[in-house]
Short mmCIF file of N, CA and C in Angstrom, two decimals:
data_model
loop_
_atom_site.label_atom_id
_atom_site.label_comp_id
_atom_site.label_asym_id
_atom_site.label_seq_id
_atom_site.Cartn_x
_atom_site.Cartn_y
_atom_site.Cartn_z
N MET N 8 0.84 -1.18 0.00
CA MET N 8 0.00 0.00 0.00
C MET N 8 0.89 1.24 0.00
N ILE N 9 0.48 2.23 -0.72
CA ILE N 9 1.21 3.48 -0.81
C ILE N 9 0.97 4.31 0.45
N ARG N 10 2.05 4.87 0.99
CA ARG N 10 1.94 5.81 2.11
C ARG N 10 2.09 7.21 1.52
N VAL N 11 1.14 8.08 1.83
CA VAL N 11 1.12 9.44 1.32
C VAL N 11 1.47 10.40 2.45
N TYR N 12 2.48 11.22 2.20
CA TYR N 12 2.85 12.30 3.12
C TYR N 12 2.43 13.61 2.49
N LYS N 13 1.74 14.46 3.25
CA LYS N 13 1.37 15.76 2.71
C LYS N 13 2.18 16.89 3.34
N ASN N 14 2.96 16.57 4.35
CA ASN N 14 3.85 17.53 4.98
C ASN N 14 5.27 17.00 4.88
N ARG N 15 6.15 17.79 4.35
CA ARG N 15 7.54 17.37 4.14
C ARG N 15 8.20 16.93 5.45
N ASN N 16 7.88 17.61 6.55
CA ASN N 16 8.51 17.27 7.83
C ASN N 16 7.98 15.97 8.44
N ASP N 17 6.95 15.37 7.86
CA ASP N 17 6.45 14.07 8.33
C ASP N 17 7.24 12.90 7.75
N ILE N 18 8.00 13.14 6.70
CA ILE N 18 8.83 12.07 6.14
C ILE N 18 9.93 11.77 7.14
N PRO N 19 10.08 10.51 7.54
CA PRO N 19 11.11 10.19 8.53
C PRO N 19 12.50 10.67 8.10
N GLU N 20 13.27 11.12 9.07
CA GLU N 20 14.61 11.65 8.78
C GLU N 20 15.51 10.62 8.12
N ASP N 21 15.30 9.35 8.41
CA ASP N 21 16.15 8.31 7.83
C ASP N 21 15.66 7.83 6.46
N MET N 22 14.59 8.44 5.96
CA MET N 22 14.07 8.09 4.64
C MET N 22 14.50 9.16 3.63
N GLU N 23 15.16 8.73 2.57
CA GLU N 23 15.60 9.67 1.55
C GLU N 23 14.39 10.18 0.77
N TYR N 24 14.36 11.49 0.55
CA TYR N 24 13.30 12.13 -0.22
C TYR N 24 13.86 12.53 -1.58
N ILE N 25 13.19 12.10 -2.65
CA ILE N 25 13.62 12.38 -4.02
C ILE N 25 12.61 13.30 -4.67
N GLN N 26 13.04 14.49 -5.06
CA GLN N 26 12.14 15.42 -5.73
C GLN N 26 12.32 15.38 -7.25
N LEU N 27 13.51 15.08 -7.72
CA LEU N 27 13.78 15.08 -9.15
C LEU N 27 13.64 13.66 -9.70
N ASN N 28 12.41 13.27 -9.97
CA ASN N 28 12.10 11.91 -10.41
C ASN N 28 12.80 11.52 -11.70
N ASP N 29 12.84 12.42 -12.68
CA ASP N 29 13.47 12.11 -13.96
C ASP N 29 14.95 11.75 -13.78
N ILE N 30 15.65 12.59 -13.05
CA ILE N 30 17.08 12.36 -12.84
C ILE N 30 17.31 11.07 -12.06
N TYR N 31 16.53 10.86 -10.99
CA TYR N 31 16.72 9.65 -10.19
C TYR N 31 16.46 8.40 -11.03
N PHE N 32 15.41 8.43 -11.84
CA PHE N 32 15.12 7.30 -12.71
C PHE N 32 16.28 7.05 -13.68
N ASN N 33 16.71 8.10 -14.36
CA ASN N 33 17.75 7.96 -15.38
C ASN N 33 19.08 7.48 -14.79
N GLU N 34 19.38 7.89 -13.56
CA GLU N 34 20.65 7.52 -12.95
C GLU N 34 20.61 6.23 -12.15
N THR N 35 19.44 5.84 -11.65
CA THR N 35 19.38 4.71 -10.73
C THR N 35 18.35 3.65 -11.11
N THR N 36 17.09 4.05 -11.18
CA THR N 36 16.02 3.07 -11.33
C THR N 36 16.06 2.34 -12.65
N CYS N 37 16.44 3.00 -13.73
CA CYS N 37 16.43 2.33 -15.04
C CYS N 37 17.29 1.08 -15.05
N ASP N 38 18.33 1.02 -14.23
CA ASP N 38 19.18 -0.16 -14.15
C ASP N 38 18.51 -1.32 -13.41
N MET N 39 17.42 -1.05 -12.71
CA MET N 39 16.72 -2.07 -11.91
C MET N 39 15.56 -2.72 -12.65
N LEU N 40 15.18 -2.20 -13.81
CA LEU N 40 13.97 -2.65 -14.48
C LEU N 40 14.00 -4.14 -14.79
N ASP N 41 12.83 -4.75 -14.62
CA ASP N 41 12.64 -6.16 -14.95
C ASP N 41 11.25 -6.31 -15.55
N GLU N 42 10.69 -7.49 -15.52
CA GLU N 42 9.39 -7.76 -16.14
C GLU N 42 8.26 -6.90 -15.57
N ARG N 43 8.38 -6.49 -14.30
CA ARG N 43 7.31 -5.68 -13.69
C ARG N 43 7.13 -4.34 -14.40
N ALA N 44 8.19 -3.84 -15.00
CA ALA N 44 8.13 -2.53 -15.65
C ALA N 44 7.29 -2.56 -16.93
N LYS N 45 7.23 -3.69 -17.58
CA LYS N 45 6.53 -3.77 -18.87
C LYS N 45 5.08 -3.33 -18.78
N ASP N 46 4.35 -3.85 -17.81
CA ASP N 46 2.94 -3.54 -17.68
C ASP N 46 2.73 -2.07 -17.31
N ILE N 47 3.58 -1.55 -16.45
CA ILE N 47 3.45 -0.15 -16.04
C ILE N 47 3.70 0.78 -17.22
N ILE N 48 4.74 0.54 -17.99
CA ILE N 48 5.05 1.37 -19.15
C ILE N 48 3.92 1.29 -20.18
N ARG N 49 3.36 0.11 -20.36
CA ARG N 49 2.24 -0.05 -21.29
C ARG N 49 1.01 0.72 -20.81
N LYS N 50 0.68 0.58 -19.52
CA LYS N 50 -0.51 1.24 -18.98
C LYS N 50 -0.41 2.76 -18.99
N ILE N 51 0.73 3.28 -18.63
CA ILE N 51 0.87 4.73 -18.48
C ILE N 51 1.20 5.42 -19.80
N ASP N 52 2.18 4.90 -20.52
CA ASP N 52 2.65 5.57 -21.74
C ASP N 52 2.20 4.90 -23.03
N SER N 53 1.49 3.82 -22.94
CA SER N 53 1.09 3.06 -24.13
C SER N 53 2.29 2.71 -24.99
N SER N 54 3.40 2.41 -24.35
CA SER N 54 4.63 2.02 -25.03
C SER N 54 5.00 0.62 -24.59
N GLU N 55 5.90 0.01 -25.33
CA GLU N 55 6.33 -1.36 -25.04
C GLU N 55 7.81 -1.37 -24.69
N LEU N 56 8.13 -1.95 -23.54
CA LEU N 56 9.52 -2.14 -23.16
C LEU N 56 10.03 -3.33 -23.96
N ILE N 57 10.98 -3.07 -24.87
CA ILE N 57 11.45 -4.14 -25.76
C ILE N 57 12.83 -4.67 -25.37
N SER N 58 13.54 -3.90 -24.56
CA SER N 58 14.80 -4.37 -23.96
C SER N 58 15.01 -3.53 -22.71
N LYS N 59 16.04 -3.81 -21.98
CA LYS N 59 16.23 -3.11 -20.71
C LYS N 59 16.24 -1.59 -20.85
N TYR N 60 16.76 -1.08 -21.96
CA TYR N 60 16.88 0.36 -22.13
C TYR N 60 16.18 0.92 -23.36
N LYS N 61 15.29 0.15 -23.97
CA LYS N 61 14.61 0.60 -25.19
C LYS N 61 13.11 0.39 -25.07
N ILE N 62 12.37 1.36 -25.65
CA ILE N 62 10.91 1.23 -25.72
C ILE N 62 10.47 1.43 -27.17
N ARG N 63 9.34 0.82 -27.50
CA ARG N 63 8.67 1.07 -28.77
C ARG N 63 7.48 1.95 -28.43
N THR N 64 7.42 3.13 -29.02
CA THR N 64 6.36 4.07 -28.69
C THR N 64 5.07 3.73 -29.44
N ARG N 65 4.02 4.38 -29.06
CA ARG N 65 2.73 4.23 -29.74
C ARG N 65 2.67 5.09 -30.99
N PHE N 66 3.69 5.89 -31.21
CA PHE N 66 3.73 6.82 -32.34
C PHE N 66 4.55 6.23 -33.48
N GLY N 67 3.95 5.46 -34.33
CA GLY N 67 4.62 4.94 -35.50
C GLY N 67 5.70 3.92 -35.21
N ASP N 68 5.60 3.23 -34.12
CA ASP N 68 6.57 2.19 -33.75
C ASP N 68 8.00 2.69 -33.64
N ASP N 69 8.17 3.95 -33.27
CA ASP N 69 9.51 4.48 -33.06
C ASP N 69 10.18 3.76 -31.90
N ILE N 70 11.48 3.53 -32.00
CA ILE N 70 12.27 2.94 -30.93
C ILE N 70 13.07 4.06 -30.28
N LEU N 71 12.90 4.21 -28.96
CA LEU N 71 13.58 5.27 -28.21
C LEU N 71 14.27 4.69 -26.98
N ASN N 72 15.19 5.45 -26.43
CA ASN N 72 15.81 5.07 -25.17
C ASN N 72 14.80 5.17 -24.04
N ILE N 73 14.98 4.38 -23.00
CA ILE N 73 14.05 4.32 -21.87
C ILE N 73 13.90 5.68 -21.18
N ASP N 74 14.89 6.54 -21.28
CA ASP N 74 14.79 7.85 -20.62
C ASP N 74 13.73 8.75 -21.26
N LYS N 75 13.12 8.32 -22.34
CA LYS N 75 12.09 9.11 -23.02
C LYS N 75 10.67 8.81 -22.52
N ILE N 76 10.51 7.88 -21.57
CA ILE N 76 9.18 7.66 -21.01
C ILE N 76 8.78 8.90 -20.22
N SER N 77 7.51 9.04 -19.94
CA SER N 77 7.00 10.24 -19.27
C SER N 77 7.52 10.34 -17.83
N SER N 78 7.49 11.55 -17.31
CA SER N 78 7.90 11.77 -15.92
C SER N 78 6.98 11.03 -14.95
N GLY N 79 5.70 10.96 -15.27
CA GLY N 79 4.77 10.22 -14.42
C GLY N 79 5.11 8.75 -14.37
N CYS N 80 5.44 8.18 -15.52
CA CYS N 80 5.83 6.77 -15.58
C CYS N 80 7.12 6.55 -14.80
N LYS N 81 8.06 7.45 -14.94
CA LYS N 81 9.32 7.35 -14.18
C LYS N 81 9.05 7.40 -12.69
N THR N 82 8.14 8.27 -12.27
CA THR N 82 7.81 8.38 -10.85
C THR N 82 7.25 7.06 -10.33
N VAL N 83 6.31 6.47 -11.05
CA VAL N 83 5.71 5.20 -10.63
C VAL N 83 6.79 4.12 -10.54
N LEU N 84 7.66 4.05 -11.53
CA LEU N 84 8.72 3.05 -11.50
C LEU N 84 9.71 3.32 -10.36
N ASN N 85 10.00 4.58 -10.08
CA ASN N 85 10.85 4.91 -8.94
C ASN N 85 10.25 4.38 -7.64
N VAL N 86 8.96 4.61 -7.44
CA VAL N 86 8.29 4.16 -6.22
C VAL N 86 8.29 2.63 -6.15
N LEU N 87 7.99 1.97 -7.25
CA LEU N 87 7.94 0.51 -7.28
C LEU N 87 9.29 -0.11 -6.92
N TYR N 88 10.35 0.38 -7.52
CA TYR N 88 11.67 -0.23 -7.35
C TYR N 88 12.45 0.31 -6.15
N ASN N 89 11.94 1.35 -5.50
CA ASN N 89 12.63 1.95 -4.34
C ASN N 89 11.63 2.24 -3.23
N PRO N 90 10.99 1.21 -2.67
CA PRO N 90 9.94 1.43 -1.69
C PRO N 90 10.41 2.04 -0.37
N ASP N 91 11.71 2.11 -0.17
CA ASP N 91 12.27 2.67 1.06
C ASP N 91 12.54 4.17 0.96
N LYS N 92 12.22 4.78 -0.17
CA LYS N 92 12.43 6.20 -0.38
C LYS N 92 11.08 6.88 -0.61
N ALA N 93 11.02 8.19 -0.40
CA ALA N 93 9.80 8.97 -0.66
C ALA N 93 10.03 9.80 -1.93
N PHE N 94 9.04 9.80 -2.82
CA PHE N 94 9.15 10.48 -4.10
C PHE N 94 8.10 11.57 -4.23
N TRP N 95 8.50 12.66 -4.85
CA TRP N 95 7.62 13.78 -5.13
C TRP N 95 6.55 13.34 -6.11
N LEU N 96 5.32 13.66 -5.83
CA LEU N 96 4.19 13.14 -6.59
C LEU N 96 3.74 14.03 -7.75
N LEU N 97 4.17 15.26 -7.80
CA LEU N 97 3.60 16.21 -8.75
C LEU N 97 3.93 15.95 -10.21
N ASP N 98 4.79 15.00 -10.51
CA ASP N 98 5.08 14.66 -11.90
C ASP N 98 4.02 13.74 -12.51
N CYS N 99 3.09 13.27 -11.71
CA CYS N 99 2.13 12.26 -12.16
C CYS N 99 0.84 12.87 -12.69
N GLY N 100 0.42 12.38 -13.85
CA GLY N 100 -0.90 12.69 -14.38
C GLY N 100 -1.89 11.66 -13.88
N GLU N 101 -3.13 11.80 -14.28
CA GLU N 101 -4.21 10.90 -13.83
C GLU N 101 -3.90 9.43 -14.10
N ASN N 102 -3.40 9.12 -15.31
CA ASN N 102 -3.14 7.72 -15.63
C ASN N 102 -2.02 7.14 -14.77
N ALA N 103 -0.99 7.93 -14.49
CA ALA N 103 0.10 7.46 -13.64
C ALA N 103 -0.37 7.33 -12.19
N LEU N 104 -1.20 8.26 -11.72
CA LEU N 104 -1.71 8.19 -10.35
C LEU N 104 -2.51 6.92 -10.11
N GLU N 105 -3.34 6.53 -11.07
CA GLU N 105 -4.14 5.32 -10.91
C GLU N 105 -3.25 4.10 -10.75
N VAL N 106 -2.19 4.00 -11.52
CA VAL N 106 -1.27 2.88 -11.41
C VAL N 106 -0.49 2.98 -10.10
N LEU N 107 -0.02 4.16 -9.78
CA LEU N 107 0.77 4.36 -8.57
C LEU N 107 0.03 3.95 -7.31
N MET N 108 -1.23 4.36 -7.19
CA MET N 108 -1.98 4.07 -5.97
C MET N 108 -2.25 2.59 -5.79
N GLY N 109 -2.06 1.79 -6.83
CA GLY N 109 -2.25 0.35 -6.73
C GLY N 109 -0.98 -0.42 -6.40
N ILE N 110 0.15 0.27 -6.28
CA ILE N 110 1.41 -0.41 -5.96
C ILE N 110 1.36 -0.94 -4.54
N GLU N 111 1.95 -2.09 -4.35
CA GLU N 111 1.89 -2.78 -3.07
C GLU N 111 2.57 -2.02 -1.93
N LYS N 112 3.70 -1.37 -2.21
CA LYS N 112 4.44 -0.69 -1.14
C LYS N 112 5.23 0.46 -1.74
N GLY N 113 5.19 1.62 -1.07
CA GLY N 113 5.96 2.77 -1.51
C GLY N 113 5.56 4.01 -0.75
N ASN N 114 6.30 5.09 -0.98
CA ASN N 114 6.09 6.35 -0.27
C ASN N 114 6.11 7.51 -1.25
N VAL N 115 5.14 8.41 -1.09
CA VAL N 115 5.06 9.59 -1.94
C VAL N 115 4.76 10.82 -1.09
N PHE N 116 5.13 11.98 -1.63
CA PHE N 116 4.92 13.24 -0.94
C PHE N 116 4.34 14.27 -1.90
N SER N 117 3.33 14.99 -1.42
CA SER N 117 2.81 16.14 -2.14
C SER N 117 1.96 16.96 -1.19
N GLU N 118 2.23 18.26 -1.16
CA GLU N 118 1.39 19.16 -0.37
C GLU N 118 0.07 19.43 -1.06
N THR N 119 0.05 19.22 -2.37
CA THR N 119 -1.13 19.46 -3.20
C THR N 119 -1.89 18.15 -3.39
N PRO N 120 -3.21 18.16 -3.26
CA PRO N 120 -3.97 16.93 -3.49
C PRO N 120 -3.76 16.38 -4.90
N MET N 121 -3.35 15.15 -4.97
CA MET N 121 -3.13 14.44 -6.24
C MET N 121 -3.93 13.16 -6.14
N LEU N 122 -5.10 13.13 -6.78
CA LEU N 122 -6.04 12.04 -6.57
C LEU N 122 -6.52 11.44 -7.88
N PRO N 123 -6.39 10.13 -8.01
CA PRO N 123 -7.04 9.48 -9.16
C PRO N 123 -8.49 9.19 -8.79
N PHE N 124 -9.36 9.18 -9.77
CA PHE N 124 -10.76 8.86 -9.49
C PHE N 124 -10.92 7.41 -9.07
N GLU N 125 -10.14 6.52 -9.67
CA GLU N 125 -10.14 5.12 -9.29
C GLU N 125 -9.09 4.94 -8.21
N LEU N 126 -9.52 4.94 -6.96
CA LEU N 126 -8.61 4.96 -5.83
C LEU N 126 -8.49 3.60 -5.17
N SER N 127 -7.27 3.12 -5.04
CA SER N 127 -6.98 1.95 -4.22
C SER N 127 -6.72 2.47 -2.81
N PRO N 128 -6.85 1.64 -1.78
CA PRO N 128 -6.56 2.11 -0.43
C PRO N 128 -5.13 2.64 -0.32
N VAL N 129 -4.97 3.75 0.40
CA VAL N 129 -3.67 4.33 0.68
C VAL N 129 -3.56 4.58 2.18
N GLU N 130 -2.33 4.69 2.64
CA GLU N 130 -2.09 5.06 4.03
C GLU N 130 -1.79 6.55 4.07
N ALA N 131 -2.68 7.34 4.65
CA ALA N 131 -2.50 8.78 4.76
C ALA N 131 -1.78 9.06 6.08
N TYR N 132 -0.64 9.76 6.00
CA TYR N 132 0.22 9.94 7.16
C TYR N 132 0.43 11.42 7.44
N THR N 133 0.08 11.84 8.66
CA THR N 133 0.25 13.21 9.10
C THR N 133 0.60 13.25 10.57
N ALA N 134 1.62 14.01 10.90
CA ALA N 134 1.98 14.29 12.30
C ALA N 134 2.06 13.03 13.16
N GLY N 135 2.67 11.99 12.63
CA GLY N 135 2.85 10.76 13.39
C GLY N 135 1.65 9.84 13.44
N ASN N 136 0.57 10.23 12.80
CA ASN N 136 -0.64 9.40 12.78
C ASN N 136 -0.93 8.97 11.34
N SER N 137 -1.41 7.74 11.22
CA SER N 137 -1.78 7.27 9.89
C SER N 137 -3.15 6.63 9.92
N ARG N 138 -3.77 6.64 8.76
CA ARG N 138 -5.06 5.95 8.62
C ARG N 138 -5.20 5.49 7.18
N ILE N 139 -5.94 4.42 7.01
CA ILE N 139 -6.18 3.87 5.69
C ILE N 139 -7.41 4.57 5.11
N ILE N 140 -7.25 5.07 3.89
CA ILE N 140 -8.35 5.74 3.20
C ILE N 140 -8.53 5.08 1.84
N ASP N 141 -9.77 4.72 1.53
CA ASP N 141 -10.04 4.10 0.23
C ASP N 141 -11.18 4.79 -0.53
N ASP N 142 -11.47 6.02 -0.13
CA ASP N 142 -12.55 6.79 -0.74
C ASP N 142 -11.99 8.10 -1.27
N TYR N 143 -12.30 8.41 -2.51
CA TYR N 143 -11.80 9.63 -3.16
C TYR N 143 -12.11 10.88 -2.35
N GLU N 144 -13.36 11.07 -1.97
CA GLU N 144 -13.76 12.28 -1.24
C GLU N 144 -13.08 12.37 0.12
N GLU N 145 -12.95 11.24 0.79
CA GLU N 145 -12.31 11.24 2.11
C GLU N 145 -10.82 11.60 2.00
N LEU N 146 -10.14 11.06 1.00
CA LEU N 146 -8.73 11.39 0.81
C LEU N 146 -8.57 12.86 0.41
N LYS N 147 -9.45 13.34 -0.41
CA LYS N 147 -9.41 14.75 -0.82
C LYS N 147 -9.58 15.65 0.41
N GLU N 148 -10.49 15.31 1.26
CA GLU N 148 -10.73 16.08 2.49
C GLU N 148 -9.51 16.04 3.41
N TRP N 149 -8.91 14.86 3.57
CA TRP N 149 -7.70 14.73 4.40
C TRP N 149 -6.60 15.62 3.86
N TRP N 150 -6.40 15.59 2.57
CA TRP N 150 -5.31 16.34 1.95
C TRP N 150 -5.50 17.85 2.13
N ARG N 151 -6.72 18.28 2.09
CA ARG N 151 -6.98 19.72 2.14
C ARG N 151 -7.11 20.29 3.55
N HIS N 152 -7.54 19.48 4.52
CA HIS N 152 -7.91 20.07 5.79
C HIS N 152 -7.22 19.51 7.03
N GLU N 153 -6.96 18.26 7.07
CA GLU N 153 -6.42 17.67 8.30
C GLU N 153 -5.02 18.18 8.56
N GLU N 154 -4.73 18.51 9.77
CA GLU N 154 -3.38 18.98 10.14
C GLU N 154 -2.64 17.91 10.89
#
């Protein structure tokens, strides 16, 4: 289950926080990719992972380097392959958010509400307290009002 932090100071001091998802992916996560990445890249970018560092795009079957996937896709892959780190959420669009919220384990941070309409349960964490939220409106309310 994804743990959502809405206050930067709630991220544990011993947990690394990554704000530059593109750079982190290009320098670290891309070397970790395996079969799990294929479905995520297909769902988010409608592209096909054809080798460890190459994708076939939906645009005329062009072959590009893996660093050309979207920032949202990179963010989701960062969270999947690095569940012990917290990643900035604002690079994600609706399609990436839906996939992200379904990941088994990971940590994300955003002061701004980032909500997919199709919501899987998430752990909302504020000021040392956490609760499981599986309702769009309830998570939206938590993000906007709870201190």
